Amino acid sequence: MFSAYYLQIMILVGINIIMATSLNLITGFTGQLSIGHAAFMSLGAYAAALATLKLGLPFFASLLFGALLAAVFGVLIGIPTLKLKGDYLAIATLGFGEIVRIVFLNLKITGGAVGLRGIPKSTTLLWVIIAAILTIFILNRILRSRVGRALIAIREDETAAESMGINTTYFKILAFGVGAFFAGLGGGLFSHYFQYIHPGSFGFLRSIEHLCMVVLGGMGSMWGSIIGAAALTAIPEFLRASADYRQLFYGAILVLMMRIRPEGIIGERRSRRKPPQSKDKKLGKINIFKVIGR
Amino acid sequence: MFFQQLINGIVLGSTYALIALGYTMVYGIVELINFAHGEIYMCGAFVGMYLVTVFKVPFVLAFLVAMIMAGLLGVTVEFIAYRPLRRSSRLAALISAIGASIFLQNLALLVMGPRPYSFPSPFTPKVYKTSLVIISKVELIILAVSFLLMLGLTFLIQKTKIGKAMRATAQDKDAASLMGININRVITTTFAVGSALGAAAGVMVGIYFRSVAPMMGLMPGLKGFVAAVLGGIGSIPGAMLGGLLLGVAEVMGAAYISSQYRDAVAFTILIVVLFFKPAGLIGRFLQEKV
Amino acid sequence: MTRKNVFWATLLIFCMVLVLATGCGQPANAPEGEGEGEGPSAGAEVVKVGMVGPLTGGAATYGTSVRNGVQIAIDEANENEDIPGVVLELNAEDTEGDWSKAANAFSKLIEQNKVNVIIGGVLSSETEAGGPIAMGGQIPAISPSSTATGLTLGNPYLFRNCLSDEVQASQLAEYAVTELGFEKFAILYTNNDYGVALKNAFEETAKELAEVVAVEAFMDNDENFKPQLTSIQTKGPEAIFIAGYYTEAAKIAQQALEQDLEVQFLGADGFYSPVLMEIGGEAVEGAIFTAGFHSGDESAVVQNFVNKYRELFNEEPDMFAAQAYDAARIVIAAMKSKGTSAEQIREGLAETKDFPGITGNTSIDEEGDTLKDVLILKVEEGIFNRIR
């Protein structure tokens, strides 16, 4: 049907959709800038791989194990978010991501710098499609519920949300927990596809890549993240033809895209003249209700 | 050994501090994480290296030219990648910055090739020994130059007219504009000065480690950014303090905990500091207006 | 889209075209350009040879060397018409040094480009990720530099052409103790598969024969090694084994000199590059390391390669380039003896015996691993001299 190469790209697109939509929950909808999403992915990837290799769990159980472990860490990293805002939070998540990577690089059980090989190839396109649809479906349910409205309220104005009786602490930690859960799921699929994992692929550049997918697609838009993930997975592959100039083009495309449509591919254009805002509200002010079709 | 490690940390930290200054200045004025700063640092080092090795320019002159060129580059990057996005969301500007960073890095890779270039030290190698510590001439020069540049920057910001305009813009852009301050000029100057400091750091690090390479800006750029946040982003003394602290923490972590976990120690300290002082060490916590 | 945006878009595209044009003008950066002029002779069958490695990112210098080495071997084969009626074509793919992107590169070469053989990956993690894909696509792959232990086990399509870390490090440790008479060693290793494997092997042998007083780590692309060196200094070793590549090794030596740490530096084939002396200068003088290749070798094949490399790329070859050149020539030899289909190349590679390469006589064992002679080189007056 498809050549193995296209199949592989499609699987990667699927995994990246899971990564981007789950990051979108944290950054796009709740307004908590995170540049450590790859850390959750690596936690899920390693935990799922080890569950398969050492505990002999079936594939599905391993995936769940990886996702749950990532969720635990998501809650843990969610706790500092109670105090940190904007770029301070971003840098804390970045630091967390680097710590996780370095720990994996030095642990014995993860194979350290040599990596972990011999993971069975259980991930198929069908698994990825099911996982991606499930992720989108659950995230959509969350966003359309009371929880989702609370998250968006936190993004729009935390103080106002709090005074309306929203427990911002609880909901922010929830967003991190859920986001990390799905990132862990994506990681588990990732490790069971490549049959090998190494910390080198979960560095800060990978987190940045996820963030680019969310922003390029359109912050706080489910479809935006899906399109962003597909575009940023496929574009570097198409650019392979230009060999040495690939990365150069990639950089230029990012700059160019932001010039032409700073609000992302899908995302409502905000009026160019806006009243001065307080510093915490500048993260992106897209009318989410219109976007997810409420 | 403790004092020797302390010196190691301070020297490393002073280069971080110089990079952090560029981040913090830009952030203070336009609230943008200038991701391309690490690349400007790299370009500055390349210009310095080229002038010294190919054109045989005296080192001090090469140093100044590198700073000027990097300043121009910073202004160009601002003009192309950031200025059009000034009214967009901050994240859009961040992505644009990342794009600019990737572009510059790979441009350098294409033009210069991936191999590291040697940057011969203009100073005769000399080591000063005391009973407690050993310090080389290059390290002393790095400390002195960093100190002078930071002093100069403080003077520029506190005592000159443009410095006053910068401070006003950082406080309230719209009000500053109403007072007749040319915001665009202030931003351009900020980028120029910040980038020049980055280039200074690049050249100093280049002669310290005797090499320049297209990828040299990646990690120092990240660390400089961390240092800026650690000190309290937007605060100039904060950047200096953050840089020194990060350098010392990294070295002490490598020396007394484990060199395998060197970077992890630095980042853990960062998270702990942020947890107890969420706005960084010297940062003001901006009161949110309701 | 506003008019202003269109203007900027056009300007940017214009700039990129300009960069493209200027970039292509430089011979050092566009080695592919050299081959294009000849063109495949009429009626000849085109056989594609893939190459996978980091051409951008922090490890770009290694990947680029590998591509250069392969390029020379392929150009030579085409010029001499080594394989009658066949023109070889190089298809190089970038990995950015990320193994998951290496997997994409392997797939693309196999499925889209329809290559018959792949030379790569360069980093061990790249080959680990690409190996199963090569096996799945039934395309043989030979890595010129991935040294991870047991890499080729259980994969009949995966081969490599490099010195084993274990053999190198244990031979060097033996030499350092018995011939040079050192008794107290320190190890400074880069925290990746290459460094860790070398460290383990060296530590084991050195501990048996003498004493290891300190073991410290550093990361790829680190620049500041002062804290590690200061720690090592207090332990007073006579020699430091640096398990890492030339850029870091040169900086370590330099910084050791700056803090008055006078020791003998030991290393492995990762030292082999002129960059070691360019950056290290005085500080690396006297350094002793193992290698598979020595450009000072008088033999015609080595001199031919070194001269061609200088001429084409305007620099001295490093060990990555040399091993890649040999890997490509082993592939070409396999094509000559068996045929050019993927399966025939695989058979040919598996049967490689005493291939006279520039990195020594090379045989491939039943597991796809290489058996080679280890040389020991020393930096003397800014050049490498063979001492064993």
PDB file of C-alpha atoms in Angstrom, chain A residues 27 33 35 77 79-80 83-85 87-88 91-92 94-96 98-99 101-103 106-107 157-159 204-205 208 211-212 215 219 244-245 247-248 250-252 254-255 258-259 262 270 272 274 276 278-280 282-284, chain B residues 27 31 33 35 79-81 84-85 87-92 94-96 98-100 102-103 106-107 110 170 174 218-219 222 225-226 229 232-233 260-261 263-264 267-268 270-271 274-276 278-280 285-286 288-290:
ATOM      1  CA  THR A  27       0.721  25.890  26.750  1.00  0.00           C
ATOM      2  CA  LEU A  33       4.705  27.958  28.678  1.00  0.00           C
ATOM      3  CA  ILE A  35       9.845  23.873  27.012  1.00  0.00           C
ATOM      4  CA  ILE A  77       6.765  19.584  37.678  1.00  0.00           C
ATOM      5  CA  ILE A  79       3.874  22.066  41.480  1.00  0.00           C
ATOM      6  CA  PRO A  80       6.444  24.813  40.831  1.00  0.00           C
ATOM      7  CA  LYS A  83       4.674  30.049  41.907  1.00  0.00           C
ATOM      8  CA  LEU A  84       6.308  30.579  38.543  1.00  0.00           C
ATOM      9  CA  LYS A  85       4.923  32.543  35.652  1.00  0.00           C
ATOM     10  CA  ASP A  87       9.315  32.762  31.120  1.00  0.00           C
ATOM     11  CA  TYR A  88      10.341  31.678  34.599  1.00  0.00           C
ATOM     12  CA  ILE A  91      13.074  28.018  32.067  1.00  0.00           C
ATOM     13  CA  ALA A  92      12.147  25.733  34.962  1.00  0.00           C
ATOM     14  CA  LEU A  94      13.694  23.544  30.333  1.00  0.00           C
ATOM     15  CA  GLY A  95      15.869  22.785  33.342  1.00  0.00           C
ATOM     16  CA  PHE A  96      13.704  19.821  34.219  1.00  0.00           C
ATOM     17  CA  GLU A  98      17.809  18.739  30.758  1.00  0.00           C
ATOM     18  CA  ILE A  99      17.971  17.038  34.168  1.00  0.00           C
ATOM     19  CA  ARG A 101      18.050  13.758  29.840  1.00  0.00           C
ATOM     20  CA  ILE A 102      21.273  13.768  31.863  1.00  0.00           C
ATOM     21  CA  VAL A 103      19.868  11.262  34.357  1.00  0.00           C
ATOM     22  CA  ASN A 106      23.972   8.120  33.288  1.00  0.00           C
ATOM     23  CA  LEU A 107      21.595   5.496  34.639  1.00  0.00           C
ATOM     24  CA  ASP A 157      -6.717  36.032  33.471  1.00  0.00           C
ATOM     25  CA  GLU A 158      -5.475  34.050  36.400  1.00  0.00           C
ATOM     26  CA  THR A 159      -6.478  36.566  39.035  1.00  0.00           C
ATOM     27  CA  PHE A 204      15.884  20.646  24.442  1.00  0.00           C
ATOM     28  CA  LEU A 205      15.753  20.941  20.657  1.00  0.00           C
ATOM     29  CA  ILE A 208      11.438  23.343  20.989  1.00  0.00           C
ATOM     30  CA  LEU A 211       6.519  24.069  20.839  1.00  0.00           C
ATOM     31  CA  CYS A 212       7.015  25.158  17.224  1.00  0.00           C
ATOM     32  CA  VAL A 215       2.628  27.812  17.791  1.00  0.00           C
ATOM     33  CA  MET A 219      -2.073  28.331  19.967  1.00  0.00           C
ATOM     34  CA  ASP A 244      23.005  20.904   2.878  1.00  0.00           C
ATOM     35  CA  TYR A 245      20.531  23.768   2.790  1.00  0.00           C
ATOM     36  CA  GLN A 247      18.240  23.333   8.021  1.00  0.00           C
ATOM     37  CA  LEU A 248      18.829  26.768   6.555  1.00  0.00           C
ATOM     38  CA  TYR A 250      13.804  25.275   7.897  1.00  0.00           C
ATOM     39  CA  GLY A 251      14.970  28.250   9.941  1.00  0.00           C
ATOM     40  CA  ALA A 252      13.910  30.678   7.237  1.00  0.00           C
ATOM     41  CA  LEU A 254       9.894  29.491  10.686  1.00  0.00           C
ATOM     42  CA  VAL A 255      10.771  33.184  10.518  1.00  0.00           C
ATOM     43  CA  MET A 258       5.669  34.011  11.789  1.00  0.00           C
ATOM     44  CA  ARG A 259       5.939  37.177   9.680  1.00  0.00           C
ATOM     45  CA  PRO A 262       2.050  35.158  13.540  1.00  0.00           C
ATOM     46  CA  ARG A 270      -6.095  39.499  16.452  1.00  0.00           C
ATOM     47  CA  ARG A 272      -3.332  44.889  15.150  1.00  0.00           C
ATOM     48  CA  LYS A 274      -4.806  46.460  20.902  1.00  0.00           C
ATOM     49  CA  PRO A 276      -1.774  47.725  26.397  1.00  0.00           C
ATOM     50  CA  SER A 278      -0.651  43.417  31.638  1.00  0.00           C
ATOM     51  CA  LYS A 279       2.441  41.294  31.296  1.00  0.00           C
ATOM     52  CA  ASP A 280       0.905  37.943  31.965  1.00  0.00           C
ATOM     53  CA  LYS A 282       0.373  38.281  26.294  1.00  0.00           C
ATOM     54  CA  LEU A 283       0.712  34.573  25.785  1.00  0.00           C
ATOM     55  CA  GLY A 284      -1.837  34.461  23.033  1.00  0.00           C
TER      56      GLY A 284
ATOM     57  CA  TYR B  27      14.184  41.031  27.577  1.00  0.00           C
ATOM     58  CA  GLU B  31      10.133  41.074  26.667  1.00  0.00           C
ATOM     59  CA  ILE B  33      13.821  35.801  24.616  1.00  0.00           C
ATOM     60  CA  PHE B  35      17.139  32.948  20.968  1.00  0.00           C
ATOM     61  CA  PHE B  79      14.764  44.275  11.965  1.00  0.00           C
ATOM     62  CA  ILE B  80      13.988  41.139   9.963  1.00  0.00           C
ATOM     63  CA  ALA B  81      12.743  38.650  12.531  1.00  0.00           C
ATOM     64  CA  PRO B  84       7.373  42.890  12.343  1.00  0.00           C
ATOM     65  CA  LEU B  85       6.133  40.749  15.210  1.00  0.00           C
ATOM     66  CA  ARG B  87       2.423  43.430  18.048  1.00  0.00           C
ATOM     67  CA  SER B  88       1.968  39.673  17.770  1.00  0.00           C
ATOM     68  CA  SER B  89       1.949  37.225  20.619  1.00  0.00           C
ATOM     69  CA  ARG B  90       5.196  36.732  22.455  1.00  0.00           C
ATOM     70  CA  LEU B  91       5.354  33.118  21.417  1.00  0.00           C
ATOM     71  CA  ALA B  92       5.206  34.006  17.742  1.00  0.00           C
ATOM     72  CA  LEU B  94       9.898  33.349  20.184  1.00  0.00           C
ATOM     73  CA  ILE B  95       9.408  30.969  17.258  1.00  0.00           C
ATOM     74  CA  SER B  96      10.734  33.606  14.896  1.00  0.00           C
ATOM     75  CA  ILE B  98      14.305  30.174  17.081  1.00  0.00           C
ATOM     76  CA  GLY B  99      14.034  30.265  13.300  1.00  0.00           C
ATOM     77  CA  ALA B 100      16.609  33.033  13.115  1.00  0.00           C
ATOM     78  CA  ILE B 102      18.636  27.901  13.229  1.00  0.00           C
ATOM     79  CA  PHE B 103      19.198  30.001  10.103  1.00  0.00           C
ATOM     80  CA  ASN B 106      23.419  26.722   9.485  1.00  0.00           C
ATOM     81  CA  LEU B 107      24.577  29.686   7.463  1.00  0.00           C
ATOM     82  CA  LEU B 110      27.687  26.298   5.174  1.00  0.00           C
ATOM     83  CA  ALA B 170      11.457  49.073  29.992  1.00  0.00           C
ATOM     84  CA  ASP B 174       3.540  53.565  25.781  1.00  0.00           C
ATOM     85  CA  LEU B 218      24.253  26.449  21.372  1.00  0.00           C
ATOM     86  CA  MET B 219      25.094  25.448  24.936  1.00  0.00           C
ATOM     87  CA  LEU B 222      21.245  28.207  26.721  1.00  0.00           C
ATOM     88  CA  PHE B 225      19.709  32.426  29.186  1.00  0.00           C
ATOM     89  CA  VAL B 226      19.474  30.314  32.329  1.00  0.00           C
ATOM     90  CA  VAL B 229      16.615  34.017  34.512  1.00  0.00           C
ATOM     91  CA  GLY B 232      16.051  37.855  37.526  1.00  0.00           C
ATOM     92  CA  ILE B 233      15.497  38.485  33.859  1.00  0.00           C
ATOM     93  CA  GLN B 260      28.664  13.098  34.883  1.00  0.00           C
ATOM     94  CA  TYR B 261      25.940  15.217  36.419  1.00  0.00           C
ATOM     95  CA  ASP B 263      24.883  20.232  33.927  1.00  0.00           C
ATOM     96  CA  ALA B 264      22.151  18.536  35.941  1.00  0.00           C
ATOM     97  CA  PHE B 267      19.811  23.078  36.405  1.00  0.00           C
ATOM     98  CA  THR B 268      18.727  21.666  39.762  1.00  0.00           C
ATOM     99  CA  LEU B 270      18.159  26.835  39.002  1.00  0.00           C
ATOM    100  CA  ILE B 271      14.887  25.104  39.793  1.00  0.00           C
ATOM    101  CA  LEU B 274      13.251  29.686  41.268  1.00  0.00           C
ATOM    102  CA  PHE B 275      11.069  27.748  43.640  1.00  0.00           C
ATOM    103  CA  PHE B 276      12.042  29.905  46.584  1.00  0.00           C
ATOM    104  CA  PRO B 278      10.164  32.893  41.738  1.00  0.00           C
ATOM    105  CA  ALA B 279      11.305  36.144  40.154  1.00  0.00           C
ATOM    106  CA  GLY B 280      14.985  35.240  40.257  1.00  0.00           C
ATOM    107  CA  PHE B 285       8.008  40.606  40.750  1.00  0.00           C
ATOM    108  CA  LEU B 286       5.731  42.587  38.529  1.00  0.00           C
ATOM    109  CA  GLU B 288      -0.386  42.254  38.048  1.00  0.00           C
ATOM    110  CA  LYS B 289      -2.945  44.947  37.523  1.00  0.00           C
ATOM    111  CA  VAL B 290      -6.491  43.769  37.982  1.00  0.00           C
TER     112      VAL B 290
END
